Amino acid sequence: MKEIEKYVKPYDASFTTMVPTNFVKFFRTCKIWQLFRFIMINIKMLIVVRKSH
Amino acid sequence: MARVVVLGGGVAGHTAATFAADWLGKDHEVVVVTPNSKWNWIPSNIWVGVGQMSKEEVTFDLAPVYQKAGITYKQAKALSLNPEGNASGDKPFVTIEYTGQGKTGQSEEVTYDYLINATGPKLNFAATPGLGDANGLGEFTVSVCTADHADHAAHEFAKCIEKMKKGERQKFLIGTGHGMCTCQGAAFEYIFNIEHELRKAGVRDLADMQWISNESFLGDFGIGGLHMKRGGYAASSRLFAESLYSERGVKWLIGAHVNKVEKGKVSYELLDGSMGEEEFDFAMLIPPFAGVGLKAYDKAGEDITATVFAPNGFMKVDAKYDAGAYENWKASDWPRTYQNPTYKNLFAAGIAFAPPHPISKPMSSPNGTQIFPTPPRTGMPSGIIGKAVAHSVCDLIKKGPSAHLHEASMAEMGAACVASAGKGLFDGTAAALTVYPVVPDFEKYPGLGRDLDYTFGEIGLAGHWIKHILHHLFMYKAKLNPGWTLIPE
């Protein structure tokens, strides 16, 4: 939550946004979880690519 | 033997030319006219611009690739079209001026049976005083629009890091350099890659990061934003964009038309009519795009540029150009075949076709200054359109003028986009997005304009891996290595 403490200021534009917690940030670079997401995103993208051709 | 001339060797032109050559074989001739000697995978220029790739890694020589494909390659820029020929003959031709191959400055008339205009844009730096002039990029800012620009940007960025390591505070200003720009996504990628590199260099605390763009809301990206399913909601891209900017400590200024660039300072006008200034130590501002300035003449030599091209210099195709106000816009306004309505052997692909209107809602300040994103026509849609146009031309040649034309409407196709937010095998991140369709269809998908089952996005390391793989995959495909036709656009 260091980023929130550092960058979010009361009543600044950043104050009314959603900001990721440590839990969310951890999973963004968690290799095992991201490997799973890599497969899922590729499948989703291939479906969109197929629909677009 | 028919001759197909392709103007431009970017994503759309290269795709069209290589597929046309593959499908037509040796019975017909494919000619590519492009002023560049190298092909550039532009999405990776972002990484060149922060010193994480060399410009050699994102480019390759076109000549050997075209030789392998049996394509006639002319390193030249197109100057004018004569779609009816001239007084000495009925054969249509394009007038070109060489920029290389030992013929620099020489002119030539290249006749054609079919012409595909895929010139891409003119980077109109001259539209904003101080951003550049008719010769290109100015001295106060940097750009990542070409590999050379990105290489220059990387050197300037390295100088900033050196200053910061000595304790000097630096302000980074990234975004769009005019009220009518597109390609916000490239600037988005660049500011977060800059921020990521500053963290890696241990100098992030000495950096002030400022975003400036012509979007009316963060996350518009020139496509009117998008919605994604998240946590049981259909959430706007604005939420995710603002979240990322807040998380990374990037301040944002939106609805801005940069009207002047000076050394270390830009002046701007906002949608509410107010004026302001922003200082910077390092600025990368995307220029607006325009057509490359091709002229057209009829058989008698009369100027018919306004018949063939829209006022912005892009080629007219089968779009509905009289749709009027935003409230009247429909998905069906967007072109399907990209055939010129006047000259049926002329086609346009990629950025070179004139869109019927923007995708984002047009807005202007009380002073009458137009400030809104113009529509993007790059990346996956550009490649798909190039392939569809090549398919149509090949069918017209092989089956005759009654052949069915292939269709690729941006209002019926989706796009996959991977926006890097920092490079690194284990600490990099990128936003992986799909949007379906690219142009929202509010009749088919009332409310949000898009299919929520096929429009999604998330940020993470997986996205970075995908972007890195796409870099190698598309470089491989563009070099026409074995199996290249199996890789989708």
Coordinates of C-alpha atoms in Angstrom, one line a residue:
Chain A
M1 CA 0.0 0.0 0.0
K2 CA 3.1 2.2 -0.2
E3 CA 1.9 3.6 -3.5
I4 CA -1.4 4.6 -2.1
E5 CA 0.2 6.4 0.8
K6 CA 2.7 8.1 -1.6
Y7 CA 0.5 9.1 -4.5
V8 CA -3.1 9.4 -3.4
K9 CA -3.9 12.8 -1.9
P10 CA -7.3 13.7 -0.4
Y11 CA -9.5 15.4 -2.9
D12 CA -6.9 15.1 -5.6
A13 CA -8.1 13.4 -8.9
S14 CA -6.5 10.2 -7.6
F15 CA -8.6 10.2 -4.5
T16 CA -11.8 9.2 -6.3
T17 CA -10.3 6.3 -8.2
M18 CA -10.0 2.6 -7.3
V19 CA -6.4 1.7 -6.4
P20 CA -5.1 -1.9 -6.2
T21 CA -4.3 -3.4 -2.9
N22 CA -1.2 -5.5 -2.2
F23 CA -3.3 -8.7 -2.9
V24 CA -4.2 -7.6 -6.4
K25 CA -0.6 -6.4 -7.1
F26 CA 0.9 -9.6 -5.9
F27 CA -1.2 -11.7 -8.4
R28 CA -0.2 -9.4 -11.3
T29 CA 3.3 -10.7 -11.2
C30 CA 2.7 -14.1 -9.4
K31 CA 4.3 -16.4 -12.0
I32 CA 2.0 -19.4 -11.4
W33 CA -1.2 -17.4 -11.6
Q34 CA 0.1 -15.4 -14.6
L35 CA 0.9 -18.6 -16.4
F36 CA -2.7 -19.6 -16.0
R37 CA -3.9 -16.1 -17.1
F38 CA -1.5 -16.3 -20.1
I39 CA -3.3 -19.4 -21.3
M40 CA -6.8 -17.9 -20.6
I41 CA -6.0 -14.6 -22.3
N42 CA -4.5 -16.3 -25.4
I43 CA -7.7 -18.5 -25.7
K44 CA -9.9 -15.4 -25.4
M45 CA -7.8 -13.4 -27.9
L46 CA -7.8 -16.3 -30.4
I47 CA -11.6 -16.4 -30.2
V48 CA -11.8 -12.7 -31.0
V49 CA -9.2 -13.0 -33.8
R50 CA -11.2 -15.9 -35.3
K51 CA -14.4 -13.9 -35.1
S52 CA -12.7 -11.0 -36.8
H53 CA -11.4 -12.8 -39.9
Chain B
M1 CA -0.5 -10.3 -66.8
A2 CA -2.0 -7.8 -64.4
R3 CA 0.0 -5.4 -62.2
V4 CA -1.0 -4.6 -58.6
V5 CA 0.7 -1.6 -57.1
V6 CA 0.7 -1.3 -53.4
L7 CA 1.7 2.2 -52.0
G8 CA 3.2 1.7 -48.6
G9 CA 5.1 -1.1 -46.8
G10 CA 3.7 -0.8 -43.3
V11 CA 1.3 -3.3 -41.6
A12 CA -1.5 -2.9 -44.1
G13 CA 0.7 -2.5 -47.2
H14 CA 3.1 -5.3 -46.4
T15 CA 0.2 -7.6 -45.5
A16 CA -1.7 -6.7 -48.7
A17 CA 1.4 -7.0 -51.0
T18 CA 2.7 -10.3 -49.5
F19 CA -0.7 -12.0 -49.6
A20 CA -1.4 -10.7 -53.1
A21 CA 2.0 -12.0 -54.3
D22 CA 1.3 -15.4 -52.7
W23 CA -2.1 -15.8 -54.1
L24 CA -1.4 -14.4 -57.6
G25 CA 1.9 -16.3 -58.2
K26 CA 4.1 -15.6 -61.1
D27 CA 1.3 -15.0 -63.5
H28 CA 0.9 -11.4 -62.3
E29 CA 3.1 -8.7 -60.9
V30 CA 2.9 -7.1 -57.5
V31 CA 4.8 -3.8 -57.0
V32 CA 5.4 -2.2 -53.6
V33 CA 6.3 1.5 -53.6
T34 CA 7.5 2.7 -50.2
P35 CA 10.0 5.4 -49.3
N36 CA 11.5 3.3 -46.5
S37 CA 14.2 0.7 -46.9
K38 CA 13.2 -1.1 -43.7
W39 CA 10.1 -2.6 -42.3
N40 CA 9.4 -1.5 -38.7
W41 CA 7.3 -3.4 -36.1
I42 CA 6.0 -0.1 -34.7
P43 CA 4.5 -1.5 -31.4
S44 CA 7.9 -2.3 -30.1
N45 CA 9.2 1.2 -30.7
I46 CA 8.0 1.8 -27.2
W47 CA 10.8 -0.4 -25.9
V48 CA 13.3 1.2 -28.2
G49 CA 12.3 4.6 -26.7
V50 CA 13.3 3.5 -23.2
G51 CA 16.5 1.8 -24.3
Q52 CA 15.2 -1.8 -23.8
M53 CA 15.5 -2.7 -27.5
S54 CA 17.7 -1.5 -30.3
K55 CA 16.2 -0.1 -33.4
E56 CA 17.8 -3.0 -35.3
E57 CA 15.7 -5.4 -33.3
V58 CA 12.4 -3.8 -34.5
T59 CA 13.4 -3.4 -38.2
F60 CA 14.7 -5.4 -41.1
D61 CA 15.6 -4.7 -44.7
L62 CA 12.6 -5.0 -47.1
A63 CA 14.6 -5.6 -50.3
P64 CA 15.6 -9.3 -49.6
V65 CA 12.2 -10.1 -48.3
Y66 CA 10.4 -8.7 -51.4
Q67 CA 13.0 -10.5 -53.7
K68 CA 12.1 -13.8 -52.0
A69 CA 8.4 -13.1 -52.5
G70 CA 8.8 -12.1 -56.1
I71 CA 7.6 -8.6 -55.4
T72 CA 9.0 -5.7 -57.4
Y73 CA 10.2 -3.2 -54.8
K74 CA 10.6 0.5 -55.5
Q75 CA 12.0 2.6 -52.7
A76 CA 10.1 5.7 -53.6
K77 CA 7.3 7.9 -52.4
A78 CA 4.1 8.3 -54.4
L79 CA 3.4 11.8 -55.6
S80 CA 0.2 11.6 -57.6
L81 CA -2.4 9.3 -59.2
N82 CA -3.7 9.4 -62.7
P83 CA -6.6 6.9 -62.4
E84 CA -7.7 7.7 -66.1
G85 CA -4.2 7.8 -67.5
N86 CA -3.3 10.9 -69.4
A87 CA -3.3 12.4 -72.9
S88 CA -0.9 9.9 -74.2
G89 CA -2.7 6.8 -73.0
D90 CA -5.7 5.3 -71.0
K91 CA -3.6 3.2 -68.7
P92 CA -3.9 4.5 -65.1
F93 CA -0.6 5.2 -63.4
V94 CA 1.0 6.6 -60.2
T95 CA 3.9 9.0 -60.3
I96 CA 6.6 8.2 -57.9
E97 CA 9.9 9.8 -56.8
Y98 CA 12.7 7.5 -55.7
T99 CA 14.2 7.9 -52.2
G100 CA 16.9 5.2 -52.6
Q101 CA 18.2 2.3 -54.7
G102 CA 20.7 4.7 -56.3
K103 CA 17.9 6.7 -58.0
T104 CA 17.2 9.3 -55.3
G105 CA 15.2 12.2 -56.8
Q106 CA 14.3 10.5 -60.0
S107 CA 10.7 10.3 -61.1
E108 CA 8.8 7.4 -62.7
E109 CA 5.3 6.7 -63.9
V110 CA 4.2 3.2 -62.7
T111 CA 1.2 1.9 -64.5
Y112 CA -1.3 -0.3 -62.7
D113 CA -4.4 -2.5 -63.1
Y114 CA -5.2 -2.3 -59.4
L115 CA -3.8 0.0 -56.8
I116 CA -3.9 -0.4 -53.1
N117 CA -3.2 2.8 -51.2
A118 CA -1.7 1.9 -47.8
T119 CA 0.7 4.8 -47.4
G120 CA -0.1 5.2 -43.7
P121 CA -0.1 8.7 -42.2
K122 CA 2.0 11.8 -42.6
L123 CA 3.2 12.6 -39.1
N124 CA 1.9 16.2 -39.0
F125 CA 4.3 17.7 -36.5
A126 CA 3.8 21.1 -38.2
A127 CA 0.2 21.2 -37.0
T128 CA 1.4 22.4 -33.6
P129 CA 3.9 25.3 -33.5
G130 CA 7.1 24.1 -31.9
L131 CA 6.3 20.4 -32.1
G132 CA 8.0 20.3 -35.5
D133 CA 7.7 21.6 -39.0
A134 CA 7.3 20.3 -42.6
N135 CA 10.6 18.5 -42.2
G136 CA 9.4 16.5 -39.2
L137 CA 10.0 16.4 -35.5
G138 CA 11.1 19.6 -33.7
E139 CA 13.9 20.1 -31.3
F140 CA 12.0 20.4 -28.0
T141 CA 10.3 17.1 -27.8
V142 CA 10.9 13.4 -28.7
S143 CA 8.7 10.9 -30.5
V144 CA 8.4 7.1 -30.7
C145 CA 6.5 7.1 -34.1
T146 CA 9.5 5.7 -36.0
A147 CA 12.4 3.5 -35.0
D148 CA 14.8 6.4 -35.5
H149 CA 12.6 8.7 -33.4
A150 CA 12.5 6.1 -30.7
D151 CA 16.2 5.6 -30.7
H152 CA 16.7 9.4 -30.3
A153 CA 14.1 9.4 -27.5
A154 CA 16.1 6.6 -25.7
H155 CA 19.2 8.8 -25.7
E156 CA 17.4 11.8 -24.4
F157 CA 15.8 9.6 -21.7
A158 CA 19.2 8.2 -20.7
K159 CA 20.4 11.8 -20.2
C160 CA 17.5 12.5 -17.8
I161 CA 18.3 9.4 -15.8
E162 CA 22.0 10.6 -15.5
K163 CA 20.8 13.9 -14.2
M164 CA 18.5 12.2 -11.7
K165 CA 21.3 10.0 -10.5
K166 CA 23.1 13.3 -9.6
G167 CA 20.1 14.4 -7.6
E168 CA 18.4 16.6 -10.2
R169 CA 14.6 16.5 -10.3
Q170 CA 13.0 15.9 -13.8
K171 CA 9.5 16.3 -15.1
F172 CA 8.2 14.0 -17.8
L173 CA 5.3 15.1 -20.0
I174 CA 3.8 12.4 -22.2
G175 CA 0.7 12.4 -24.3
T176 CA -0.8 14.0 -27.5
G177 CA 0.6 17.1 -29.1
H178 CA -2.6 18.4 -30.7
G179 CA -6.4 18.4 -30.1
M180 CA -7.0 16.1 -33.0
C181 CA -4.5 13.2 -32.4
T182 CA -5.0 9.5 -32.4
C183 CA -2.6 6.8 -31.0
Q184 CA -3.2 7.6 -27.3
G185 CA -2.4 4.0 -26.7
A186 CA 1.2 4.5 -27.8
A187 CA 1.7 7.4 -25.4
F188 CA 0.0 5.4 -22.7
E189 CA 2.5 2.6 -23.2
Y190 CA 5.4 5.1 -23.3
I191 CA 4.6 6.9 -20.0
F192 CA 4.3 3.6 -18.1
N193 CA 7.5 2.2 -19.6
I194 CA 9.3 5.4 -18.6
E195 CA 7.9 5.1 -15.1
H196 CA 8.9 1.4 -14.9
E197 CA 12.5 2.2 -16.1
L198 CA 12.8 5.0 -13.6
R199 CA 11.9 2.6 -10.8
K200 CA 14.5 0.1 -12.1
A201 CA 17.1 2.9 -12.1
G202 CA 16.2 3.8 -8.5
V203 CA 15.3 7.4 -9.4
R204 CA 11.5 7.3 -9.4
D205 CA 11.3 9.6 -6.4
L206 CA 13.0 12.4 -8.4
A207 CA 10.5 12.2 -11.2
D208 CA 7.2 14.1 -11.8
M209 CA 5.1 12.3 -14.2
Q210 CA 2.4 14.2 -16.2
W211 CA 0.0 12.9 -18.8
I212 CA -1.6 15.3 -21.3
S213 CA -4.1 14.2 -23.9
N214 CA -7.1 15.2 -26.0
E215 CA -9.3 12.4 -24.6
S216 CA -12.4 13.7 -22.8
F217 CA -11.9 10.9 -20.2
L218 CA -9.0 8.7 -19.4
G219 CA -9.3 5.3 -21.2
D220 CA -11.1 6.7 -24.3
F221 CA -8.2 5.6 -26.5
G222 CA -9.9 7.0 -29.6
I223 CA -12.6 4.3 -29.5
G224 CA -14.9 6.0 -27.1
G225 CA -13.6 3.8 -24.3
L226 CA -14.9 0.3 -23.6
H227 CA -16.6 -1.7 -20.9
M228 CA -15.5 -5.0 -19.3
K229 CA -17.1 -7.4 -16.9
R230 CA -15.4 -7.1 -13.5
G231 CA -16.7 -8.1 -10.1
G232 CA -20.3 -8.4 -11.4
Y233 CA -20.3 -5.0 -13.1
A234 CA -19.8 -3.8 -16.6
A235 CA -17.0 -1.4 -15.7
S236 CA -15.7 1.4 -17.8
S237 CA -12.1 1.5 -19.1
R238 CA -12.0 4.9 -17.4
L239 CA -12.0 3.2 -14.0
F240 CA -9.1 1.0 -14.9
A241 CA -7.1 3.8 -16.6
E242 CA -7.5 6.2 -13.7
S243 CA -6.6 3.4 -11.3
L244 CA -3.3 2.7 -13.1
Y245 CA -2.4 6.4 -13.3
S246 CA -3.1 6.8 -9.6
E247 CA -1.2 3.7 -8.6
R248 CA 1.8 4.8 -10.6
G249 CA 1.7 8.4 -9.4
V250 CA 1.0 9.8 -12.9
K251 CA -1.0 13.1 -12.9
W252 CA -3.4 13.5 -15.8
L253 CA -4.6 16.5 -17.8
I254 CA -7.3 15.6 -20.3
G255 CA -9.4 17.3 -22.9
A256 CA -6.3 19.3 -23.8
H257 CA -5.3 20.8 -27.2
V258 CA -1.6 21.5 -27.1
N259 CA -1.3 24.7 -29.2
K260 CA 2.3 25.6 -28.7
V261 CA 5.6 23.9 -27.8
E262 CA 8.6 25.9 -26.6
K263 CA 11.8 24.8 -24.9
G264 CA 10.7 23.2 -21.7
K265 CA 7.1 24.3 -21.9
V266 CA 3.8 23.6 -23.7
S267 CA 0.8 25.8 -23.9
Y268 CA -2.6 24.2 -24.1
E269 CA -6.3 24.9 -24.2
L270 CA -8.8 22.7 -22.4
L271 CA -12.3 21.7 -23.3
D272 CA -13.8 24.3 -20.9
G273 CA -12.0 27.0 -22.9
S274 CA -9.4 27.7 -20.2
M275 CA -5.7 28.1 -21.2
G276 CA -2.7 26.8 -19.4
E277 CA 1.0 25.9 -19.5
E278 CA 2.9 22.9 -18.4
E279 CA 6.7 22.8 -18.0
F280 CA 8.8 19.7 -18.8
D281 CA 12.3 18.4 -18.9
F282 CA 11.4 15.5 -21.2
A283 CA 8.4 15.4 -23.4
M284 CA 7.0 12.8 -25.9
L285 CA 4.0 14.2 -27.6
I286 CA 2.3 12.2 -30.4
P287 CA 1.6 14.4 -33.5
P288 CA -1.7 14.4 -35.4
F289 CA -1.9 12.3 -38.5
A290 CA -2.8 13.5 -42.0
G291 CA -2.9 12.0 -45.4
V292 CA 0.5 11.9 -47.2
G293 CA -0.6 14.6 -49.6
L294 CA -1.2 12.5 -52.8
K295 CA -2.6 14.5 -55.7
A296 CA -5.0 13.0 -58.3
Y297 CA -5.5 14.2 -61.9
D298 CA -7.9 13.1 -64.6
K299 CA -7.1 12.3 -68.2
A300 CA -7.1 16.0 -69.2
G301 CA -4.7 16.8 -66.3
E302 CA -7.4 18.5 -64.2
D303 CA -6.9 18.2 -60.5
I304 CA -9.4 15.7 -59.1
T305 CA -7.8 15.3 -55.7
A306 CA -11.1 16.3 -53.9
T307 CA -12.9 13.5 -55.8
V308 CA -10.5 10.8 -54.8
F309 CA -9.4 12.0 -51.3
A310 CA -11.2 13.5 -48.3
P311 CA -10.1 17.0 -47.1
N312 CA -7.7 15.4 -44.5
G313 CA -5.8 13.7 -47.4
F314 CA -7.1 10.1 -46.7
M315 CA -8.6 8.2 -49.6
K316 CA -12.4 8.0 -50.0
V317 CA -13.7 4.5 -49.9
D318 CA -17.2 2.9 -49.5
A319 CA -18.0 4.7 -46.3
K320 CA -21.0 6.9 -45.5
Y321 CA -19.3 10.4 -45.3
D322 CA -22.5 12.3 -44.8
A323 CA -23.7 10.8 -41.6
G324 CA -23.8 14.2 -39.9
A325 CA -23.9 14.7 -36.1
Y326 CA -22.8 12.1 -33.5
E327 CA -26.5 11.2 -32.8
N328 CA -26.9 10.0 -36.4
W329 CA -23.8 7.8 -36.5
K330 CA -24.3 4.1 -37.2
A331 CA -22.0 1.1 -37.4
S332 CA -23.1 0.8 -41.0
D333 CA -21.4 4.1 -41.8
W334 CA -18.0 2.3 -41.7
P335 CA -16.6 0.9 -45.0
R336 CA -16.7 -2.8 -45.8
T337 CA -14.7 -3.3 -49.0
Y338 CA -12.4 -0.2 -49.0
Q339 CA -13.0 0.3 -52.7
N340 CA -12.9 3.9 -54.0
P341 CA -16.5 4.8 -55.1
T342 CA -15.3 6.7 -58.3
Y343 CA -12.5 4.4 -59.5
K344 CA -13.2 0.8 -58.9
N345 CA -9.6 -0.4 -59.3
L346 CA -8.5 1.8 -56.4
F347 CA -8.6 0.5 -52.8
A348 CA -7.2 1.9 -49.5
A349 CA -6.1 0.0 -46.4
G350 CA -5.0 0.8 -42.9
I351 CA -4.6 4.5 -41.9
A352 CA -4.8 5.6 -45.6
F353 CA -8.6 5.1 -45.9
A354 CA -10.8 8.0 -44.9
P355 CA -13.0 7.1 -42.0
P356 CA -16.6 8.3 -42.2
H357 CA -16.3 10.1 -38.9
P358 CA -14.5 9.7 -35.5
I359 CA -15.4 6.9 -33.1
S360 CA -15.1 9.1 -30.0
K361 CA -17.7 11.8 -29.6
P362 CA -16.5 15.1 -31.2
M363 CA -16.1 17.9 -28.7
S364 CA -15.0 21.5 -28.9
S365 CA -14.1 24.2 -26.5
P366 CA -16.2 27.4 -26.2
N367 CA -13.6 29.0 -28.4
G368 CA -14.5 26.6 -31.2
T369 CA -11.3 24.5 -30.9
Q370 CA -12.0 20.9 -31.7
I371 CA -10.5 18.6 -29.0
F372 CA -11.2 14.9 -29.4
P373 CA -9.4 11.7 -30.5
T374 CA -9.5 10.8 -34.2
P375 CA -10.1 7.1 -34.9
P376 CA -7.3 4.6 -34.7
R377 CA -6.9 2.3 -37.8
T378 CA -3.7 0.6 -36.8
G379 CA -2.5 -2.9 -35.7
M380 CA -4.8 -5.8 -36.1
P381 CA -7.6 -4.0 -38.0
S382 CA -5.0 -2.6 -40.3
G383 CA -3.6 -6.1 -41.1
I384 CA -7.1 -7.6 -41.5
I385 CA -8.2 -4.8 -43.9
G386 CA -4.9 -5.2 -45.9
K387 CA -5.6 -8.9 -46.3
A388 CA -9.2 -8.5 -47.3
V389 CA -8.4 -5.9 -49.9
A390 CA -5.6 -8.1 -51.3
H391 CA -8.2 -10.9 -51.5
S392 CA -10.6 -8.7 -53.4
V393 CA -8.0 -7.6 -55.9
C394 CA -6.8 -11.1 -56.5
D395 CA -10.4 -12.3 -57.1
L396 CA -11.0 -9.4 -59.4
I397 CA -8.0 -10.4 -61.4
K398 CA -8.7 -14.1 -61.4
K399 CA -12.5 -14.2 -61.6
G400 CA -13.2 -10.9 -63.5
P401 CA -14.8 -7.6 -62.5
S402 CA -18.0 -9.3 -61.2
A403 CA -16.1 -11.1 -58.4
H404 CA -17.4 -10.7 -54.9
L405 CA -15.4 -8.2 -52.9
H406 CA -14.2 -9.3 -49.5
E407 CA -15.4 -7.4 -46.5
A408 CA -13.7 -6.2 -43.3
S409 CA -15.8 -3.6 -41.5
M410 CA -14.3 -2.2 -38.3
A411 CA -17.8 -2.2 -36.9
E412 CA -17.9 -6.0 -37.3
M413 CA -14.4 -7.0 -36.4
G414 CA -12.7 -7.2 -33.0
A415 CA -9.2 -6.2 -32.1
A416 CA -6.7 -7.6 -29.7
C417 CA -4.4 -5.0 -28.1
V418 CA -1.5 -5.5 -25.7
A419 CA -0.4 -2.2 -24.1
S420 CA 3.0 -2.5 -22.3
A421 CA 3.2 -0.9 -18.9
G422 CA 6.9 -1.9 -18.3
K423 CA 9.3 -4.5 -19.8
G424 CA 10.7 -7.3 -17.8
L425 CA 10.6 -11.1 -18.0
F426 CA 9.4 -11.4 -14.4
D427 CA 8.5 -7.9 -13.3
G428 CA 7.0 -6.5 -16.5
T429 CA 3.3 -5.9 -17.0
A430 CA 1.0 -5.1 -19.9
A431 CA -2.7 -4.5 -20.3
A432 CA -4.1 -7.2 -22.5
L433 CA -7.3 -6.1 -24.1
T434 CA -9.8 -7.3 -26.7
V435 CA -12.6 -5.1 -28.0
Y436 CA -15.5 -6.4 -30.1
P437 CA -16.4 -4.7 -32.3
V438 CA -13.8 -2.0 -32.7
V439 CA -16.4 0.6 -33.7
P440 CA -19.3 0.4 -31.2
D441 CA -22.6 -0.8 -32.6
F442 CA -25.3 0.7 -30.4
E443 CA -28.1 -0.8 -32.5
K444 CA -26.8 -4.4 -32.0
Y445 CA -25.4 -3.8 -28.5
P446 CA -27.7 -1.1 -27.0
G447 CA -26.1 0.9 -24.2
L448 CA -22.5 0.0 -24.2
G449 CA -22.1 -0.6 -28.0
R450 CA -20.0 -3.8 -27.6
D451 CA -20.3 -7.5 -26.8
L452 CA -19.2 -7.9 -23.2
D453 CA -18.4 -11.6 -23.8
Y454 CA -15.7 -10.7 -26.2
T455 CA -14.5 -7.4 -24.8
F456 CA -12.2 -7.8 -21.8
G457 CA -8.9 -6.7 -20.4
E458 CA -6.5 -7.2 -17.5
I459 CA -3.1 -6.0 -16.5
G460 CA -0.3 -8.4 -15.5
L461 CA 2.9 -10.2 -16.3
A462 CA 1.0 -12.5 -18.7
G463 CA 0.2 -9.5 -20.9
H464 CA 3.9 -8.7 -21.1
W465 CA 4.7 -12.2 -22.1
I466 CA 2.1 -12.0 -24.9
K467 CA 3.5 -8.7 -26.1
H468 CA 7.0 -10.0 -26.2
I469 CA 5.9 -13.2 -28.1
L470 CA 3.9 -11.0 -30.5
H471 CA 7.0 -9.0 -31.3
H472 CA 8.9 -12.1 -32.4
L473 CA 5.8 -13.7 -34.1
F474 CA 5.1 -10.6 -36.3
M475 CA 8.7 -10.0 -37.1
Y476 CA 8.9 -13.7 -38.2
K477 CA 5.7 -13.4 -40.2
A478 CA 6.7 -10.1 -41.9
K479 CA 10.0 -11.7 -43.0
L480 CA 7.9 -14.4 -44.7
N481 CA 9.6 -17.2 -42.9
P482 CA 8.1 -20.7 -43.3
G483 CA 4.5 -20.9 -42.2
W484 CA 4.0 -17.1 -42.3
T485 CA 0.5 -17.4 -43.8
L486 CA -0.7 -19.4 -40.8
I487 CA 0.0 -16.6 -38.4
P488 CA -3.2 -14.4 -38.1
E489 CA -3.0 -10.7 -38.5

